Amino acid sequence: MATAPFSVFYCKLASVTLAEVVNHEIISHPKPQLKCFIQLTSEGVIKISCSEVILSKIGSNTTLLCPWTENPVIWYGIYGHQYSSGKSILSSLPSSLQERLDVWENNGYNLRINNISGYDEGKYECSSINGTKFITMNLMAPPTGVIFENLVQKYIKGNEDQLISITCKGIGGHPPPSLVLSKNGDLLASADKRTLLYTFQPSRTDDMSNITCRANHSELKEPLSVESVLYLNLVVDLQTSFEWNLLSEYYNSSYEDVENISPTNTFNVNSVLSLQISRTFDNRKLACRAFDSIDKAGIIRSQTLEVYYSPSISIINQNLTVADNFTQLICQPQGNPIIYKFYQWEHHSVYGEKIRTFGSGLDGILKIPKLERTQRYQDTGIYKCFAENGVADKNGNKIQSGSLFIVNNGKPKVSILNPSNQCSKLGSVGSLVVKYLSWPPPLNLTWFKYEDNQNIKLQASENYTMIETAAVIIDYCHDRKIHVDGYIGILHINEVTLKDFTNYTVLIQNEFGLEVFSIFFNDISKYADYRTDRENSLFYRYPVLMPMILFAAAVFISVIVWKIRRKLYKNGAKTIS
């Protein structure tokens, strides 16, 4: 049976029943909260995919609703990391995140996030055998400012008896702020959106009126406001006009200063253009044209602008492989002036943990120190360079930074914190866990059990369940304990027997090579009494080596016996001759 096409409907409730689906028709509910898609698979199973957008506040507690009640239900959080399985939060997550998460069952497996922070904003997913729900969580935030977009020389300028548009805009904020526009204290317009546009035809009495725009928001204690003056070009018999041109944009200017320079009707008129400068204006030509009704062509003067701006920084690099001795990073700032001061480089984990500081900071070039090939995976992470040219940015910061994530491709590496001795008890479900890193991702993971003097490859069966998943794990990097994106492989022994207490070997392979790790599975009731003696035993820690050592010993003894016999034979021959 071919897969049925998707049907779209909106639902008010957190769950969807099959009774709401009739011949795949669209069903609408008042005040829709979810957008869901229904698919009929070839096996005749109906699967549902829903999406929802919610709004939360920093510091609050938020519950993400998941309609699925059939376990296992899995929650995935920011960047696709798995947060839970069923009602259990993964222990591999950072403790600061674990403490704020909880799954509770109430008409579904719902994820509760306590003390919401800026890092929690983003996309979440809950998944089960019956469907998937995607939730986008946005955070409430106040606007950072409010501006008039059509200012000229700090004024709102227009012409008498001609239509003029005033545009007020709130900067930032979620949801958008409420804007109120007034003239001399009298309300002109209001809107619950980010931009307010008001158009009217001013008269001569509106000249030099005070125009105010206020932005209100639930996260603000006091509204933000901006003020300007309405400056009108009044109709006269003869008027000098100015026109400014920059990057093909035209700016009109009226009288800024009028000076009577003679007892006649001759006047000297000055025009001042005020602009918010950006780096795109650098080395561009600014032109000013003065004209009137008699001389339409007028007079044009121009000047090339030089704009100083703080640098933006990029990094040139080459990714590492196991065959490389080192990699070179080049810090490339782009600003004006082009004389830069460089600072030391920093190495961070993908979760913002600072690992080390290095580099002289003199020329912006970093050569990552050479490590043994088996240790070069520790060079993976975010590298930051810092530089300045003496010009501050709009926030007043002179030192700017650029960052780049570098991956050291190589064979897999088991976490140094992964235990080589793991325990369980008879009759229970035992679990062997291996936490490891792999760039690129692993191709396969194979488990072996040492039994009857040989390693036996394990297959998924009633006795063994094998799980592989991406996860955040803890490892040491350049002597610093950090969180990294890694993998977890788990072998579940569904009912532990005496024969299961032995050595297990896991083989992890990617396109660069193979990593072998041995785990001894202990009886938890005996492990505490014999742990010290057994850990000092070579055959206990590495039972897979026992047949190899015995074979080598046998070969060695055979060679010694052969040499003794040969020597005796030669001595005997000399004696005979």
Coordinates of C-alpha atoms in Angstrom, one line a residue:
M1 CA 0.0 0.0 0.0
A2 CA 1.4 3.4 -0.9
T3 CA 1.8 6.0 1.8
A4 CA -1.2 8.3 2.1
P5 CA -0.6 12.0 1.6
F6 CA -0.4 14.3 4.6
S7 CA -3.5 16.0 5.8
V8 CA -3.3 19.2 7.9
F9 CA -5.6 20.2 10.8
Y10 CA -5.4 22.4 13.8
C11 CA -6.3 21.2 17.3
K12 CA -6.9 23.0 20.5
L13 CA -6.2 20.1 22.8
A14 CA -2.7 18.7 23.7
S15 CA -3.7 15.2 22.2
V16 CA -5.4 14.1 19.0
T17 CA -7.9 11.2 18.9
L18 CA -8.7 9.1 15.9
A19 CA -12.3 10.2 16.1
E20 CA -11.2 13.6 14.9
V21 CA -9.8 12.2 11.6
V22 CA -12.5 11.5 9.0
N23 CA -11.4 10.5 5.5
H24 CA -8.2 12.6 5.9
E25 CA -10.3 15.8 5.7
I26 CA -9.1 19.1 7.3
I27 CA -10.6 19.7 10.7
S28 CA -10.4 23.1 12.3
H29 CA -10.7 24.0 16.0
P30 CA -11.2 27.4 17.5
K31 CA -8.0 29.2 18.8
P32 CA -5.6 26.6 17.3
Q33 CA -2.5 25.9 19.5
L34 CA -1.0 23.1 17.5
K35 CA -0.4 22.3 13.9
C36 CA -0.5 18.6 13.2
F37 CA 0.1 16.3 10.3
I38 CA -1.4 12.8 10.0
Q39 CA 0.1 10.0 7.9
L40 CA -1.2 6.5 7.2
T41 CA 1.7 4.1 6.8
S42 CA 1.8 1.0 4.5
E43 CA 1.1 -1.1 7.6
G44 CA -2.1 0.7 8.2
V45 CA -0.7 2.6 11.2
I46 CA -1.7 6.3 11.7
K47 CA 1.3 8.4 12.8
I48 CA 0.9 12.0 14.0
S49 CA 3.5 14.9 13.7
C50 CA 2.7 18.1 15.6
S51 CA 4.5 21.4 16.0
E52 CA 3.9 24.2 18.6
V53 CA 5.5 27.5 19.5
I54 CA 5.4 28.6 23.1
L55 CA 6.6 31.7 25.0
S56 CA 8.6 31.5 28.2
K57 CA 10.2 34.0 30.6
I58 CA 13.8 33.8 31.9
G59 CA 13.8 32.5 35.5
S60 CA 10.4 30.9 35.2
N61 CA 9.4 27.2 35.2
T62 CA 8.0 25.9 31.9
T63 CA 6.3 22.6 31.1
L64 CA 6.5 21.3 27.5
L65 CA 3.5 19.1 26.8
C66 CA 3.9 15.8 25.0
P67 CA 0.7 14.0 24.1
W68 CA 2.1 10.5 23.7
T69 CA 1.4 8.0 26.5
E70 CA 3.0 4.9 25.1
N71 CA 6.4 4.3 26.6
P72 CA 9.2 4.7 25.6
V73 CA 8.8 8.4 25.0
I74 CA 12.1 10.2 24.3
W75 CA 12.8 13.9 24.7
Y76 CA 15.4 15.7 22.6
G77 CA 16.5 19.2 23.6
I78 CA 18.8 22.0 22.3
Y79 CA 21.1 20.9 19.3
G80 CA 19.3 17.6 19.2
H81 CA 20.8 16.2 22.4
Q82 CA 18.8 13.5 24.1
Y83 CA 17.4 14.6 27.4
S84 CA 15.4 11.7 28.6
S85 CA 14.0 8.2 28.1
G86 CA 10.6 7.6 29.6
K87 CA 10.6 9.3 32.9
S88 CA 14.3 9.2 33.4
I89 CA 16.7 12.2 32.7
L90 CA 20.0 11.0 31.2
S91 CA 22.8 11.0 33.7
S92 CA 25.3 11.9 31.0
L93 CA 23.9 15.5 30.8
P94 CA 25.8 18.3 32.6
S95 CA 24.7 18.4 36.3
S96 CA 23.6 22.0 35.9
L97 CA 21.1 20.9 33.3
Q98 CA 20.1 17.7 35.0
E99 CA 19.0 19.5 38.1
R100 CA 16.6 21.7 36.1
L101 CA 14.9 18.9 34.2
D102 CA 12.0 16.6 35.2
V103 CA 9.6 14.4 33.3
W104 CA 6.2 13.8 34.8
E105 CA 3.4 11.7 33.4
N106 CA 0.0 13.5 33.1
N107 CA -1.9 12.7 29.9
G108 CA 1.5 12.2 28.3
Y109 CA 5.2 12.4 29.2
N110 CA 5.7 16.2 29.8
L111 CA 9.1 17.8 30.2
R112 CA 9.5 20.4 32.9
I113 CA 12.3 22.9 32.8
N114 CA 13.0 24.9 35.9
N115 CA 14.7 28.3 36.1
I116 CA 14.6 29.0 32.4
S117 CA 17.8 30.6 31.0
G118 CA 18.9 32.1 27.7
Y119 CA 20.5 28.7 26.8
D120 CA 17.1 27.0 26.9
E121 CA 15.7 28.9 23.9
G122 CA 15.3 26.8 20.8
K123 CA 13.7 23.6 19.5
Y124 CA 12.6 20.5 21.4
E125 CA 11.2 17.2 20.3
C126 CA 9.3 14.4 22.0
S127 CA 9.1 11.1 20.1
S128 CA 7.2 7.8 20.5
I129 CA 6.1 5.0 18.3
N130 CA 2.8 6.9 17.6
G131 CA 4.2 10.2 16.5
T132 CA 6.5 13.2 17.1
K133 CA 5.8 16.6 18.5
F134 CA 8.2 19.6 17.8
I135 CA 8.1 22.5 20.2
T136 CA 9.9 25.8 19.6
M137 CA 10.4 27.8 22.8
N138 CA 11.0 31.6 22.5
L139 CA 11.9 33.7 25.5
M140 CA 10.3 37.0 26.5
A141 CA 12.7 39.9 26.2
P142 CA 12.2 43.7 26.5
P143 CA 13.1 46.0 23.6
T144 CA 16.5 47.6 23.8
G145 CA 15.5 50.9 22.2
V146 CA 13.0 52.9 20.2
I147 CA 13.9 55.1 17.2
F148 CA 12.5 57.4 14.5
E149 CA 13.6 56.0 11.1
N150 CA 13.1 59.2 9.1
L151 CA 15.3 61.7 10.9
V152 CA 17.3 64.3 9.0
Q153 CA 19.7 66.4 11.1
K154 CA 18.0 65.1 14.2
Y155 CA 14.7 66.5 13.0
I156 CA 11.6 65.0 11.4
K157 CA 11.5 67.0 8.2
G158 CA 8.7 67.6 5.7
N159 CA 7.0 70.2 3.6
E160 CA 4.0 72.4 4.5
D161 CA 0.7 71.1 3.2
Q162 CA 2.3 67.9 1.8
L163 CA 1.9 64.4 3.1
I164 CA 4.6 63.3 5.5
S165 CA 5.2 59.8 7.0
I166 CA 6.6 59.3 10.5
T167 CA 8.0 55.9 11.2
C168 CA 8.7 54.8 14.8
K169 CA 10.4 51.4 15.4
G170 CA 11.1 49.4 18.5
I171 CA 14.5 47.7 18.6
G172 CA 14.4 44.1 19.7
G173 CA 11.9 42.6 22.2
H174 CA 9.8 39.5 22.1
P175 CA 6.9 39.7 21.7
P176 CA 7.1 43.0 19.9
P177 CA 6.4 46.1 22.0
S178 CA 3.4 48.3 21.9
L179 CA 4.1 51.7 20.3
V180 CA 2.3 55.0 21.0
L181 CA 3.0 58.1 18.8
S182 CA 2.0 61.6 20.1
K183 CA 2.4 65.2 19.1
N184 CA 2.7 67.9 21.8
G185 CA 1.2 65.3 24.2
D186 CA -1.8 64.5 22.0
L187 CA -2.2 60.9 20.7
L188 CA -1.6 60.4 17.0
A189 CA -1.5 56.6 16.6
S190 CA -0.7 53.4 18.4
A191 CA 0.0 49.8 17.4
D192 CA 1.0 46.5 19.0
K193 CA 3.8 45.7 16.6
R194 CA 7.4 46.5 16.1
T195 CA 7.0 49.4 13.5
L196 CA 4.4 52.2 13.6
L197 CA 3.9 54.2 10.4
Y198 CA 1.8 57.4 10.6
T199 CA 1.0 59.6 7.6
F200 CA -0.6 63.0 7.7
Q201 CA -0.6 66.4 6.0
P202 CA 0.9 69.0 8.3
S203 CA 0.0 72.7 8.3
R204 CA 2.1 75.7 9.2
T205 CA 0.9 75.5 12.8
D206 CA 2.5 72.0 13.1
D207 CA 6.0 73.4 12.5
M208 CA 8.4 72.9 15.4
S209 CA 5.9 70.5 17.2
N210 CA 7.4 68.0 19.6
I211 CA 6.9 64.4 18.4
T212 CA 7.2 61.5 20.9
C213 CA 7.2 57.8 20.4
R214 CA 7.0 55.4 23.4
A215 CA 7.5 51.7 23.5
N216 CA 5.7 49.7 26.2
H217 CA 6.5 46.0 27.1
S218 CA 5.6 43.7 30.0
E219 CA 9.3 43.2 30.7
L220 CA 9.9 47.0 31.1
K221 CA 9.5 48.8 34.4
E222 CA 9.3 52.1 32.5
P223 CA 8.5 52.6 28.8
L224 CA 11.2 53.6 26.4
S225 CA 10.8 56.8 24.5
V226 CA 12.4 59.0 21.8
E227 CA 11.6 62.6 21.0
S228 CA 12.2 64.8 18.0
V229 CA 10.9 68.0 16.4
L230 CA 8.8 68.3 13.3
Y231 CA 10.6 70.8 11.0
L232 CA 8.6 71.9 8.0
N233 CA 9.8 73.6 4.8
L234 CA 7.4 76.6 4.7
V235 CA 6.3 77.9 1.3
V236 CA 8.1 81.1 0.3
D237 CA 8.6 82.9 -3.0
L238 CA 12.3 81.7 -3.3
Q239 CA 14.0 79.0 -1.4
T240 CA 17.4 77.5 -1.6
S241 CA 17.4 73.7 -1.3
F242 CA 20.1 71.2 -0.6
E243 CA 20.4 67.6 -1.8
W244 CA 23.0 65.1 -0.4
N245 CA 23.9 62.0 -2.1
L246 CA 25.8 59.0 -0.7
L247 CA 25.8 55.4 -2.1
S248 CA 22.9 56.4 -4.4
E249 CA 20.8 57.4 -1.4
Y250 CA 19.5 61.0 -1.5
Y251 CA 19.1 63.1 1.7
N252 CA 17.2 66.4 1.7
S253 CA 18.3 69.3 3.9
S254 CA 16.6 72.6 4.8
Y255 CA 18.0 75.7 6.4
E256 CA 20.4 75.0 9.2
D257 CA 21.9 78.5 9.5
V258 CA 21.0 81.7 7.7
E259 CA 23.4 84.6 7.8
N260 CA 22.7 88.1 6.3
I261 CA 26.0 89.0 4.8
S262 CA 25.1 92.3 3.2
P263 CA 22.5 95.1 3.4
T264 CA 20.8 93.6 0.3
N265 CA 18.6 90.6 0.0
T266 CA 21.6 88.2 -0.4
F267 CA 21.9 85.4 2.2
N268 CA 24.4 82.8 3.0
V269 CA 22.7 79.4 3.7
N270 CA 24.4 76.5 5.3
S271 CA 23.3 72.9 5.3
V272 CA 24.5 70.3 7.8
L273 CA 23.9 66.6 7.2
S274 CA 23.8 64.2 10.2
L275 CA 24.1 60.5 9.5
Q276 CA 24.7 57.4 11.5
I277 CA 28.0 56.2 9.9
S278 CA 28.6 52.6 9.0
R279 CA 31.7 50.8 7.6
T280 CA 30.1 50.6 4.2
F281 CA 30.6 54.4 3.8
D282 CA 34.4 54.1 4.0
N283 CA 36.1 55.4 0.9
R284 CA 32.8 56.5 -0.6
K285 CA 32.1 59.8 -2.2
L286 CA 29.6 62.2 -0.5
A287 CA 28.1 64.9 -2.7
C288 CA 26.1 68.0 -1.9
R289 CA 24.0 69.9 -4.4
A290 CA 22.6 73.4 -3.7
F291 CA 19.9 74.7 -6.0
D292 CA 16.8 76.9 -6.2
S293 CA 13.9 77.6 -8.4
I294 CA 16.0 79.8 -10.7
D295 CA 19.0 77.5 -11.0
K296 CA 17.7 74.0 -11.1
A297 CA 21.2 72.4 -11.8
G298 CA 22.8 74.3 -9.0
I299 CA 26.3 73.7 -7.6
I300 CA 27.8 70.3 -6.6
R301 CA 30.7 69.7 -4.2
S302 CA 31.9 66.3 -3.2
Q303 CA 34.4 64.7 -0.7
T304 CA 35.6 61.1 -0.1
L305 CA 34.8 59.7 3.3
E306 CA 37.2 57.8 5.5
V307 CA 35.4 55.9 8.3
Y308 CA 37.2 54.3 11.2
Y309 CA 35.5 51.1 12.5
S310 CA 36.4 48.2 14.8
P311 CA 37.5 45.0 13.1
S312 CA 35.4 41.9 12.3
I313 CA 37.6 38.8 12.7
S314 CA 37.8 35.6 10.7
I315 CA 40.1 32.7 11.1
I316 CA 41.9 30.7 8.3
N317 CA 42.7 27.1 9.2
Q318 CA 43.1 23.5 8.2
N319 CA 41.4 20.7 10.0
L320 CA 43.7 18.1 11.7
T321 CA 44.1 14.5 10.8
V322 CA 46.1 11.8 12.6
A323 CA 48.8 12.3 9.9
D324 CA 49.4 16.0 10.6
N325 CA 52.1 17.2 12.9
F326 CA 50.4 20.5 13.7
T327 CA 47.9 22.9 12.2
Q328 CA 48.3 26.7 11.8
L329 CA 45.5 29.2 12.5
I330 CA 45.7 32.7 11.1
C331 CA 43.7 35.5 12.8
Q332 CA 42.4 37.9 10.1
P333 CA 40.8 41.1 11.3
Q334 CA 39.2 43.5 8.9
G335 CA 38.8 47.1 10.1
N336 CA 40.0 50.6 9.6
P337 CA 42.7 51.6 10.5
I338 CA 44.5 48.3 9.5
I339 CA 47.1 48.4 12.3
Y340 CA 46.2 45.7 14.8
K341 CA 47.2 44.6 18.2
F342 CA 46.8 40.8 18.8
Y343 CA 46.2 39.0 22.1
Q344 CA 46.7 35.4 23.2
W345 CA 44.5 32.7 21.7
E346 CA 42.1 30.6 23.8
H347 CA 40.9 27.0 23.4
H348 CA 37.3 26.3 24.6
S349 CA 35.0 23.2 24.6
V350 CA 31.8 23.3 22.5
Y351 CA 30.0 23.9 25.8
G352 CA 32.0 27.1 26.6
E353 CA 34.5 25.5 29.1
K354 CA 37.9 27.2 28.8
I355 CA 40.6 24.6 28.2
R356 CA 43.9 26.6 27.8
T357 CA 45.5 29.9 26.7
F358 CA 48.5 30.0 24.4
G359 CA 50.2 31.9 21.6
S360 CA 52.4 35.0 21.9
G361 CA 49.7 37.3 20.6
L362 CA 52.2 39.2 18.5
D363 CA 51.3 38.3 14.9
G364 CA 47.9 36.6 15.1
I365 CA 49.3 33.3 14.0
L366 CA 48.9 30.2 16.2
K367 CA 50.6 26.8 15.6
I368 CA 48.8 24.3 17.7
P369 CA 51.5 22.3 19.6
K370 CA 52.3 18.8 18.5
L371 CA 50.8 15.9 20.5
E372 CA 51.2 12.2 20.3
R373 CA 48.8 10.8 17.6
T374 CA 46.7 9.0 20.1
Q375 CA 46.2 12.2 22.1
R376 CA 45.5 14.6 19.2
Y377 CA 41.7 14.2 19.6
Q378 CA 42.2 16.7 22.6
D379 CA 42.8 19.5 20.1
T380 CA 39.2 19.4 19.0
G381 CA 37.3 22.4 20.1
I382 CA 36.6 26.1 19.6
Y383 CA 39.6 28.4 19.1
K384 CA 39.3 32.1 19.7
C385 CA 41.6 34.9 18.6
F386 CA 41.4 38.5 19.9
A387 CA 42.6 41.8 18.3
E388 CA 41.9 45.5 18.2
N389 CA 42.8 48.5 16.1
G390 CA 42.0 51.2 18.8
V391 CA 38.4 51.8 17.6
A392 CA 35.5 50.8 19.8
D393 CA 32.4 49.2 18.5
K394 CA 28.9 50.5 19.2
N395 CA 28.9 48.9 22.6
G396 CA 32.2 50.6 23.6
N397 CA 34.4 47.5 23.3
K398 CA 37.8 47.8 21.6
I399 CA 38.9 44.2 21.7
Q400 CA 37.1 42.0 19.2
S401 CA 37.1 38.3 18.8
G402 CA 36.7 35.6 16.2
S403 CA 36.1 31.9 16.8
L404 CA 36.3 28.7 14.8
F405 CA 35.4 25.1 15.6
I406 CA 38.2 22.6 14.7
V407 CA 37.7 18.9 14.5
N408 CA 40.7 16.5 14.8
N409 CA 39.7 13.5 12.7
G410 CA 41.1 10.2 13.7
K411 CA 40.2 6.8 15.1
P412 CA 37.8 6.5 18.0
K413 CA 38.9 7.1 21.6
V414 CA 37.4 5.7 24.7
S415 CA 36.9 8.3 27.5
I416 CA 39.6 8.2 30.1
L417 CA 36.9 8.1 32.8
N418 CA 35.2 5.0 31.3
P419 CA 35.7 2.2 34.0
S420 CA 37.3 -1.1 32.9
N421 CA 35.6 -3.0 35.7
Q422 CA 31.8 -3.0 35.9
C423 CA 29.4 -4.9 38.1
S424 CA 26.0 -6.5 38.4
K425 CA 24.3 -9.3 40.4
L426 CA 23.0 -12.7 39.4
G427 CA 19.5 -12.8 38.0
S428 CA 19.4 -9.1 37.3
V429 CA 19.7 -7.1 34.1
G430 CA 23.4 -6.2 33.7
S431 CA 24.6 -3.4 31.7
L432 CA 28.1 -2.8 30.3
V433 CA 28.7 0.8 29.2
V434 CA 31.5 2.3 27.0
K435 CA 31.7 6.1 26.5
Y436 CA 33.8 7.2 23.6
L437 CA 34.7 10.0 21.2
S438 CA 34.7 9.7 17.4
W439 CA 35.4 12.2 14.6
P440 CA 34.1 11.3 12.1
P441 CA 31.1 9.4 13.5
P442 CA 31.6 5.7 14.2
L443 CA 30.7 3.1 11.5
N444 CA 30.0 0.2 13.8
L445 CA 30.4 -1.1 17.4
T446 CA 31.0 -4.8 18.0
W447 CA 30.9 -6.7 21.4
F448 CA 32.8 -9.9 22.2
K449 CA 32.5 -12.2 25.2
Y450 CA 35.4 -14.3 26.4
E451 CA 34.1 -17.8 26.9
D452 CA 35.6 -21.3 26.5
N453 CA 39.1 -19.8 25.9
Q454 CA 38.0 -17.7 23.0
N455 CA 36.3 -14.4 22.2
I456 CA 32.8 -14.9 20.8
K457 CA 31.1 -12.2 18.8
L458 CA 27.8 -11.3 20.4
Q459 CA 24.6 -10.8 18.4
A460 CA 21.3 -9.1 19.4
S461 CA 19.1 -11.8 21.0
E462 CA 16.8 -12.6 23.9
N463 CA 20.0 -12.6 26.1
Y464 CA 21.7 -9.5 24.7
T465 CA 20.4 -6.0 23.8
M466 CA 22.8 -3.5 22.2
I467 CA 22.3 0.2 22.2
E468 CA 24.3 3.0 20.6
T469 CA 23.5 6.7 21.0
A470 CA 25.0 10.1 20.7
A471 CA 25.4 11.8 24.1
V472 CA 27.2 14.5 26.1
I473 CA 30.0 12.8 28.0
I474 CA 32.7 13.9 30.4
D475 CA 36.4 13.5 29.5
Y476 CA 39.8 15.1 30.2
C477 CA 41.2 17.5 27.6
H478 CA 44.7 18.9 28.3
D479 CA 44.3 18.0 32.0
R480 CA 40.9 19.8 32.2
K481 CA 37.7 17.9 32.8
I482 CA 35.1 19.1 30.2
H483 CA 31.9 18.1 28.6
V484 CA 32.1 16.9 25.0
D485 CA 29.9 15.5 22.3
G486 CA 30.5 11.8 22.2
Y487 CA 28.7 8.5 22.1
I488 CA 27.6 5.8 24.5
G489 CA 27.5 2.1 23.7
I490 CA 25.5 -0.2 26.0
L491 CA 25.3 -4.0 26.2
H492 CA 22.4 -5.2 28.2
I493 CA 22.6 -8.8 29.6
N494 CA 18.9 -9.5 30.1
E495 CA 19.4 -12.1 32.9
V496 CA 22.9 -12.4 34.4
T497 CA 24.2 -15.9 35.0
L498 CA 27.6 -17.1 36.4
K499 CA 28.9 -17.6 32.9
D500 CA 28.3 -13.9 32.2
F501 CA 31.0 -12.9 34.7
T502 CA 33.9 -12.7 32.4
N503 CA 35.9 -10.4 30.1
Y504 CA 34.1 -8.4 27.3
T505 CA 35.8 -6.6 24.5
V506 CA 34.2 -3.8 22.5
L507 CA 35.5 -2.8 19.0
I508 CA 34.7 0.7 17.9
Q509 CA 35.5 1.5 14.2
N510 CA 35.3 4.6 12.1
E511 CA 36.9 5.4 8.7
F512 CA 40.2 6.2 10.4
G513 CA 40.7 3.1 12.4
L514 CA 39.7 0.8 15.3
E515 CA 39.7 1.3 19.1
V516 CA 39.6 -1.8 21.3
F517 CA 38.5 -1.6 24.9
S518 CA 38.1 -4.4 27.5
I519 CA 35.7 -4.5 30.4
F520 CA 35.6 -7.2 33.1
F521 CA 32.1 -8.0 34.3
N522 CA 32.1 -8.7 38.0
D523 CA 29.6 -10.2 40.5
I524 CA 28.8 -7.2 42.6
S525 CA 28.5 -9.4 45.8
K526 CA 32.1 -10.6 45.4
Y527 CA 33.7 -7.7 43.7
A528 CA 34.2 -5.7 46.9
D529 CA 36.1 -8.6 48.6
Y530 CA 38.4 -9.6 45.8
R531 CA 38.7 -6.3 43.8
T532 CA 42.2 -5.4 45.0
D533 CA 43.8 -8.9 44.4
R534 CA 42.1 -9.3 41.1
E535 CA 42.9 -5.9 39.7
N536 CA 46.6 -6.7 40.4
S537 CA 46.3 -10.0 38.4
L538 CA 47.2 -9.7 34.8
F539 CA 45.0 -12.6 33.8
Y540 CA 42.0 -11.1 35.6
R541 CA 42.4 -7.7 33.9
Y542 CA 43.2 -9.1 30.5
P543 CA 41.9 -12.7 30.3
V544 CA 41.9 -12.5 26.5
L545 CA 45.8 -12.5 26.8
M546 CA 45.9 -15.9 28.6
P547 CA 45.8 -18.2 25.5
M548 CA 48.2 -15.8 23.7
I549 CA 50.7 -15.9 26.6
L550 CA 50.4 -19.7 26.9
F551 CA 50.9 -20.1 23.2
A552 CA 54.0 -17.8 23.2
A553 CA 55.4 -19.8 26.2
A554 CA 54.9 -23.1 24.3
V555 CA 56.7 -21.7 21.2
F556 CA 59.5 -20.4 23.4
I557 CA 60.0 -23.8 25.2
S558 CA 59.9 -25.6 21.8
V559 CA 62.7 -23.3 20.4
I560 CA 64.8 -23.9 23.5
V561 CA 64.4 -27.7 23.3
W562 CA 65.2 -27.6 19.5
K563 CA 68.4 -25.6 20.2
I564 CA 69.6 -27.9 22.9
R565 CA 69.0 -31.0 20.7
R566 CA 70.8 -29.4 17.8
K567 CA 73.8 -28.5 20.1
L568 CA 74.0 -32.0 21.4
Y569 CA 73.8 -33.4 17.9
K570 CA 76.8 -31.2 16.7
N571 CA 78.9 -32.2 19.8
G572 CA 78.1 -35.8 19.2
A573 CA 79.1 -35.5 15.5
K574 CA 82.5 -34.0 16.4
T575 CA 83.2 -36.7 18.8
I576 CA 82.4 -39.4 16.2
S577 CA 84.6 -37.8 13.5

